[in-house]
Amino acid sequence: MPEGKKTDKTLPNPSDMTICEATAQMLTKARKDGVETQFERAANMKACPIGADSACCKHCFMGPCRLNARDPYGKVGVCGATIDTIQARNFARNVATGTACHNDHGMAMLDLFRGVVNGKIIDYKIKDVNKLNETAQMLGIEIEGKTVQEVANELCDELEKTYTAVDGEIPFVKRVPAKTLETWRKAGIVPRGAMREIMEMLSRTHIGMDQDYKNIMRQASRTALVDGWGGSMVATEISDILYGTPAPVAVEVNMGVLKEDQVNVIVHGHEPNLFESMLASVNDPGLIQAAKDAGAKGINLVGMCCSGAEMMSRHGVPHAGNFSSTELILVTGAVDAMAVDIQCIQQALVKVAECYNTPLITTNSRCHLEGATHIPFHEHDPRACTEEIVIKAITRFKSRSLPVEIPKNVGTGVHGFSSEYINYMLGGSFRGSYTPLNENIINGRIRGVAGVVGCTNPRTKQDWMHVELVKDLIKNDVLVVQTGCSQIALAKAGLTSPEAAYYAGPGLREVCETVGMPPVLGLGSCVDNTRILIACAEMVKTGGLGDSIADLPVAGAAPEYMSEKAIAIGQYFVASGVFTIFGVTFPSIPGTKFHKYLFDEMENEGFGKWGFATDPHEMARQMIAHIDKKRKALGIDKARERTLVDMADRRAIDAA
Ligand code: SF4
Ligand code: MSK
């Protein structure tokens, strides 16, 4: 073991690193097997304190320049850059990279959609014609008398502007409430195409360019908005049109979904295309027979991370765990192949997969891993790739030689909510509407809505922040909507089932029991955060809760984030008007002008603002305080007080 590395004895106990029992069990096994994971590497690698404070700059070769977080105005970079410029530039580049990732994903979905529409890609079809028509109409495309193909063609052309428009405004700003849009127009941040915004962001953060932190942050907001209301929204909408808009479905979650007597295939990543084709391949009678011939009872397809979150929402495919469990699932020895596409694929998977003789297969030209097998996935012939992967998995099953240990943990939750389904669920099929949600917020049964999203991070106890935060929120009558790895943390903890209403406060519990919904609604993957934006826009449009998203009693959190995509998501929620609080670490120094701008002053300009807390209860306190502040501004704080002291209501709830 290299000098300075903690030995097994000094490493924290697995149960101190995660609240996921299955992950802890596999951590113990990994240590016995001599396999290192992100948890040990995080414990062994002290994070650079200057980097964590965002007090260093390496944007040119007169540096790198390191400023002092304890005396941030004590010196400047060689070029004279102040701490505010350095922090703003670093932050803006995080936003640009995260936005690039989501737009890259969305653009790939658009390419696929165009291929389907013009008949060049035949393996996928338009599944949700209603969604196609609604999206087209919302964007001002006339659908009367046109074929599905004609409408889809026009929609492709319109959505392409999300990426390519050199001026003007991206198509989905048509969804933005008028007052929110007015705030953006006043600030000059209504986004043009993503290529333009990301290019300008990178240019403006070069040495000798923009050196006014507020001006840099204006472009950071504009760039982030072309993620949330741009590339991510395109990805979600096209995925729904091609593969179907999710509707609630019961799903099994956690490592116990692996089956010792079956060929286990895991898909991990972000774009749904690979997974959709894999679903077709594992149901191919010839491949099922091949698996049986190899002595297996069948083929068990399982998802992880965001690909998994999307497929569990749309098809009820079981989910094995979130980001921090992706190495540890391999430690079970039961995974016969892991196929990955893009984003959140740790390089460390190569080594762990090698230790357990599991084929690790990259499939996307944008994401190779040195040492992994690459089987290219082409949308024109997708099954060639997925079938080859299944055959590899069957071969590995046949030659399993290492002991298999599958944790028994399995939870069941209901997932697959969407902004459309919330509309239907609360309003019914004949009067689908957000009115009941708004009414329940106004009368105080629901105090507000919180989006709890984002990654897991081995620098915090896996899942703990997510679960504790959400428990506090629902206990205080805050309805929680979720995406990504956070949703999986809550699903494992059993809080995405309707029975979890038991943990909710009396008002929220009453609504959940009436409608039969959980107090925690899973909306899908990271790009599906756009479903939360759309829900916010619908709440404003429905009326009674103010004129802009910034007026709503809502808040957002990513308590265990780790990726730059999360920063981009946070910034688009803040720019859209939402108080958004992050945990783990925050790349700014309290007391600096940059920090004050993000945490206080943006709100005065009609946006939301950032927050930070490492304790989930403090995080919940800040979110609830913000929701209450908004309720007061709307004049509905009294309604809630009346509801809560109404003894007749209480008795009715107790008797239920
Ligand atoms: Fe240093 Fe300025 Fe170069 Fe950054 S841009 S590395 S602060 S000289
Ligand atoms: S996968 S970005 S770890 S949520 Fe979308 Fe999970 Fe975060 Fe990746």
GROMACS .gro file of C-alpha atoms and ligand atoms in nm, residues 270 305-306 323 344 454-456 484-485 526 562-563 565, ligand 2:
model
   22
  270HIS     CA    1  -2.778   0.817  -1.932
  305CYS     CA    2  -2.778   0.539  -1.214
  306CYS     CA    3  -2.983   0.757  -1.452
  323PHE     CA    4  -2.376   0.622  -0.853
  344CYS     CA    5  -2.109   0.915  -1.455
  454GLY     CA    6  -2.870   1.478  -0.764
  455CYS     CA    7  -2.583   1.243  -0.705
  456THR     CA    8  -2.426   1.054  -0.421
  484GLY     CA    9  -3.160   1.079  -1.052
  485CYS     CA   10  -2.956   0.909  -0.784
  526CYS     CA   11  -3.112   1.401  -1.436
  562MET     CA   12  -2.065   1.552  -0.711
  563SER     CA   13  -2.094   1.644  -1.081
  565LYS     CA   14  -2.403   1.870  -1.433
  658MSK     S1   15  -2.647   0.983  -1.265
  658MSK     S2   16  -2.508   1.328  -1.243
  658MSK     S3   17  -2.446   1.076  -1.025
  658MSK     S4   18  -2.760   1.213  -1.021
  658MSK    FE1   19  -2.752   1.123  -1.362
  658MSK    FE2   20  -2.651   1.025  -1.052
  658MSK    FE3   21  -2.548   1.268  -1.043
  658MSK    FE4   22  -2.474   1.109  -1.232
   0.00000   0.00000   0.00000
